[in-house]
Amino acid sequence: MTGAPMTPPYPRVAPCRHCGRPVLRDNDGVWIHADLSYVCRDRWGGITATTAAPEPPAWYVEQHGTEQRSG
């Protein structure tokens, strides 16, 4: 895997970086919320402009000093 950008290993289930709801990978490897919604929702259930993405592990943020945004 030379030349590939380093991405932190995520646990099987992680909190969403946008809404805090649990996220996991679907069968295609795309992040999805545990309630099977790709889009995030606000606390009232309204759809937001963001999609499921995990928070980076704390050790990754400590080592690299910044959060890597998924793209």
Short mmCIF file of N, CA and C in Angstrom, two decimals:
data_model
loop_
_atom_site.label_atom_id
_atom_site.label_comp_id
_atom_site.label_asym_id
_atom_site.label_seq_id
_atom_site.Cartn_x
_atom_site.Cartn_y
_atom_site.Cartn_z
N MET A 1 0.82 -1.19 0.00
CA MET A 1 0.00 0.00 0.00
C MET A 1 0.86 1.25 0.00
N THR A 2 1.89 1.26 -0.75
CA THR A 2 2.70 2.47 -0.83
C THR A 2 2.00 3.49 -1.70
N GLY A 3 2.12 4.73 -1.33
CA GLY A 3 1.51 5.81 -2.09
C GLY A 3 0.07 6.08 -1.71
N ALA A 4 -0.55 5.19 -0.96
CA ALA A 4 -1.94 5.40 -0.54
C ALA A 4 -1.96 6.30 0.69
N PRO A 5 -2.91 7.22 0.76
CA PRO A 5 -2.98 8.07 1.95
C PRO A 5 -3.34 7.25 3.18
N MET A 6 -2.74 7.62 4.31
CA MET A 6 -3.03 6.89 5.54
C MET A 6 -4.40 7.28 6.06
N THR A 7 -5.23 6.30 6.27
CA THR A 7 -6.53 6.55 6.87
C THR A 7 -6.59 5.78 8.17
N PRO A 8 -7.16 6.36 9.19
CA PRO A 8 -7.19 5.68 10.48
C PRO A 8 -8.12 4.48 10.45
N PRO A 9 -7.73 3.39 11.13
CA PRO A 9 -8.65 2.25 11.21
C PRO A 9 -9.80 2.60 12.15
N TYR A 10 -10.99 2.38 11.69
CA TYR A 10 -12.17 2.71 12.49
C TYR A 10 -12.71 1.45 13.14
N PRO A 11 -13.34 1.59 14.30
CA PRO A 11 -14.02 0.43 14.88
C PRO A 11 -15.23 0.07 14.01
N ARG A 12 -15.82 -1.06 14.28
CA ARG A 12 -16.98 -1.51 13.49
C ARG A 12 -18.10 -0.48 13.52
N VAL A 13 -18.38 0.08 14.68
CA VAL A 13 -19.40 1.12 14.83
C VAL A 13 -18.74 2.33 15.49
N ALA A 14 -19.01 3.51 14.96
CA ALA A 14 -18.43 4.74 15.49
C ALA A 14 -19.49 5.84 15.49
N PRO A 15 -19.31 6.88 16.31
CA PRO A 15 -20.26 8.00 16.25
C PRO A 15 -20.04 8.82 14.98
N CYS A 16 -21.11 9.35 14.43
CA CYS A 16 -21.02 10.21 13.25
C CYS A 16 -20.39 11.54 13.64
N ARG A 17 -19.46 12.03 12.82
CA ARG A 17 -18.79 13.30 13.13
C ARG A 17 -19.72 14.49 13.00
N HIS A 18 -20.83 14.34 12.29
CA HIS A 18 -21.75 15.45 12.08
C HIS A 18 -22.91 15.48 13.06
N CYS A 19 -23.50 14.31 13.32
CA CYS A 19 -24.71 14.29 14.15
C CYS A 19 -24.59 13.44 15.41
N GLY A 20 -23.53 12.66 15.53
CA GLY A 20 -23.31 11.86 16.73
C GLY A 20 -24.04 10.52 16.75
N ARG A 21 -24.90 10.27 15.75
CA ARG A 21 -25.60 8.98 15.71
C ARG A 21 -24.63 7.89 15.27
N PRO A 22 -24.84 6.63 15.67
CA PRO A 22 -23.92 5.56 15.31
C PRO A 22 -23.88 5.32 13.79
N VAL A 23 -22.67 5.09 13.27
CA VAL A 23 -22.50 4.77 11.85
C VAL A 23 -21.69 3.48 11.71
N LEU A 24 -21.92 2.77 10.63
CA LEU A 24 -21.18 1.56 10.29
C LEU A 24 -21.12 1.48 8.78
N ARG A 25 -20.38 0.51 8.26
CA ARG A 25 -20.26 0.39 6.80
C ARG A 25 -21.35 -0.52 6.25
N ASP A 26 -21.88 -0.13 5.06
CA ASP A 26 -22.86 -0.98 4.40
C ASP A 26 -22.13 -2.06 3.60
N ASN A 27 -22.85 -2.85 2.83
CA ASN A 27 -22.24 -3.95 2.07
C ASN A 27 -21.26 -3.47 1.01
N ASP A 28 -21.37 -2.22 0.59
CA ASP A 28 -20.46 -1.66 -0.41
C ASP A 28 -19.31 -0.89 0.22
N GLY A 29 -19.24 -0.86 1.55
CA GLY A 29 -18.16 -0.16 2.24
C GLY A 29 -18.41 1.32 2.46
N VAL A 30 -19.63 1.77 2.20
CA VAL A 30 -20.00 3.18 2.39
C VAL A 30 -20.55 3.35 3.80
N TRP A 31 -20.20 4.46 4.45
CA TRP A 31 -20.70 4.71 5.81
C TRP A 31 -22.19 5.01 5.76
N ILE A 32 -22.94 4.39 6.70
CA ILE A 32 -24.38 4.56 6.81
C ILE A 32 -24.74 4.60 8.29
N HIS A 33 -25.77 5.34 8.64
CA HIS A 33 -26.21 5.38 10.03
C HIS A 33 -26.84 4.04 10.41
N ALA A 34 -26.83 3.72 11.69
CA ALA A 34 -27.38 2.45 12.17
C ALA A 34 -28.87 2.31 11.86
N ASP A 35 -29.57 3.44 11.67
CA ASP A 35 -30.99 3.36 11.30
C ASP A 35 -31.18 3.26 9.79
N LEU A 36 -30.08 2.95 9.06
CA LEU A 36 -30.06 2.73 7.61
C LEU A 36 -30.31 3.99 6.79
N SER A 37 -29.95 5.13 7.33
CA SER A 37 -30.06 6.41 6.63
C SER A 37 -28.66 6.91 6.29
N TYR A 38 -28.43 7.28 5.03
CA TYR A 38 -27.13 7.83 4.65
C TYR A 38 -27.00 9.28 5.09
N VAL A 39 -28.10 10.03 5.06
CA VAL A 39 -28.05 11.44 5.42
C VAL A 39 -28.17 11.61 6.93
N CYS A 40 -27.56 12.67 7.43
CA CYS A 40 -27.66 12.99 8.85
C CYS A 40 -29.00 13.67 9.11
N ARG A 41 -29.42 13.63 10.34
CA ARG A 41 -30.65 14.31 10.76
C ARG A 41 -30.35 15.14 11.99
N ASP A 42 -31.07 16.25 12.11
CA ASP A 42 -30.90 17.08 13.30
C ASP A 42 -31.68 16.46 14.45
N ARG A 43 -31.64 17.09 15.60
CA ARG A 43 -32.27 16.49 16.78
C ARG A 43 -33.79 16.40 16.69
N TRP A 44 -34.40 17.11 15.75
CA TRP A 44 -35.84 17.05 15.54
C TRP A 44 -36.22 16.08 14.43
N GLY A 45 -35.24 15.45 13.80
CA GLY A 45 -35.51 14.49 12.74
C GLY A 45 -35.43 15.06 11.34
N GLY A 46 -35.14 16.35 11.21
CA GLY A 46 -35.02 16.97 9.90
C GLY A 46 -33.73 16.57 9.20
N ILE A 47 -33.78 16.43 7.89
CA ILE A 47 -32.61 16.06 7.10
C ILE A 47 -31.64 17.23 7.04
N THR A 48 -30.35 16.94 7.20
CA THR A 48 -29.32 17.98 7.11
C THR A 48 -28.54 17.81 5.80
N ALA A 49 -27.59 18.69 5.56
CA ALA A 49 -26.82 18.67 4.32
C ALA A 49 -25.60 17.75 4.40
N THR A 50 -25.46 16.96 5.45
CA THR A 50 -24.30 16.09 5.61
C THR A 50 -24.71 14.63 5.54
N THR A 51 -23.73 13.77 5.25
CA THR A 51 -23.97 12.33 5.21
C THR A 51 -23.11 11.63 6.25
N ALA A 52 -23.42 10.38 6.50
CA ALA A 52 -22.74 9.60 7.53
C ALA A 52 -21.22 9.59 7.31
N ALA A 53 -20.48 9.92 8.35
CA ALA A 53 -19.02 9.87 8.35
C ALA A 53 -18.57 9.70 9.79
N PRO A 54 -17.66 8.77 10.05
CA PRO A 54 -17.25 8.52 11.43
C PRO A 54 -16.31 9.58 11.98
N GLU A 55 -16.36 9.77 13.29
CA GLU A 55 -15.36 10.59 13.97
C GLU A 55 -14.04 9.84 13.89
N PRO A 56 -12.93 10.53 13.67
CA PRO A 56 -11.65 9.82 13.70
C PRO A 56 -11.33 9.38 15.12
N PRO A 57 -10.64 8.25 15.28
CA PRO A 57 -10.28 7.80 16.62
C PRO A 57 -9.45 8.86 17.34
N ALA A 58 -9.60 8.95 18.66
CA ALA A 58 -8.90 9.97 19.45
C ALA A 58 -7.39 9.86 19.28
N TRP A 59 -6.85 8.65 19.22
CA TRP A 59 -5.40 8.50 19.09
C TRP A 59 -4.92 9.09 17.77
N TYR A 60 -5.73 9.01 16.71
CA TYR A 60 -5.34 9.55 15.41
C TYR A 60 -5.24 11.07 15.48
N VAL A 61 -6.21 11.69 16.13
CA VAL A 61 -6.21 13.15 16.27
C VAL A 61 -5.02 13.58 17.11
N GLU A 62 -4.72 12.84 18.18
CA GLU A 62 -3.57 13.17 19.03
C GLU A 62 -2.26 13.07 18.26
N GLN A 63 -2.08 12.02 17.47
CA GLN A 63 -0.83 11.81 16.74
C GLN A 63 -0.65 12.79 15.58
N HIS A 64 -1.72 13.12 14.91
CA HIS A 64 -1.61 13.94 13.70
C HIS A 64 -2.01 15.39 13.92
N GLY A 65 -2.57 15.68 15.07
CA GLY A 65 -2.89 17.06 15.43
C GLY A 65 -4.05 17.67 14.67
N THR A 66 -4.67 16.92 13.81
CA THR A 66 -5.80 17.44 13.04
C THR A 66 -6.71 16.29 12.66
N GLU A 67 -7.94 16.59 12.39
CA GLU A 67 -8.89 15.57 11.97
C GLU A 67 -8.82 15.43 10.46
N GLN A 68 -8.76 14.21 9.99
CA GLN A 68 -8.79 13.96 8.55
C GLN A 68 -10.23 13.83 8.12
N ARG A 69 -10.65 14.65 7.19
CA ARG A 69 -12.03 14.60 6.69
C ARG A 69 -12.12 13.56 5.60
N SER A 70 -13.17 12.76 5.65
CA SER A 70 -13.37 11.78 4.59
C SER A 70 -13.81 12.49 3.33
N GLY A 71 -13.43 11.97 2.20
CA GLY A 71 -13.74 12.65 0.97
C GLY A 71 -14.29 11.81 -0.10
#
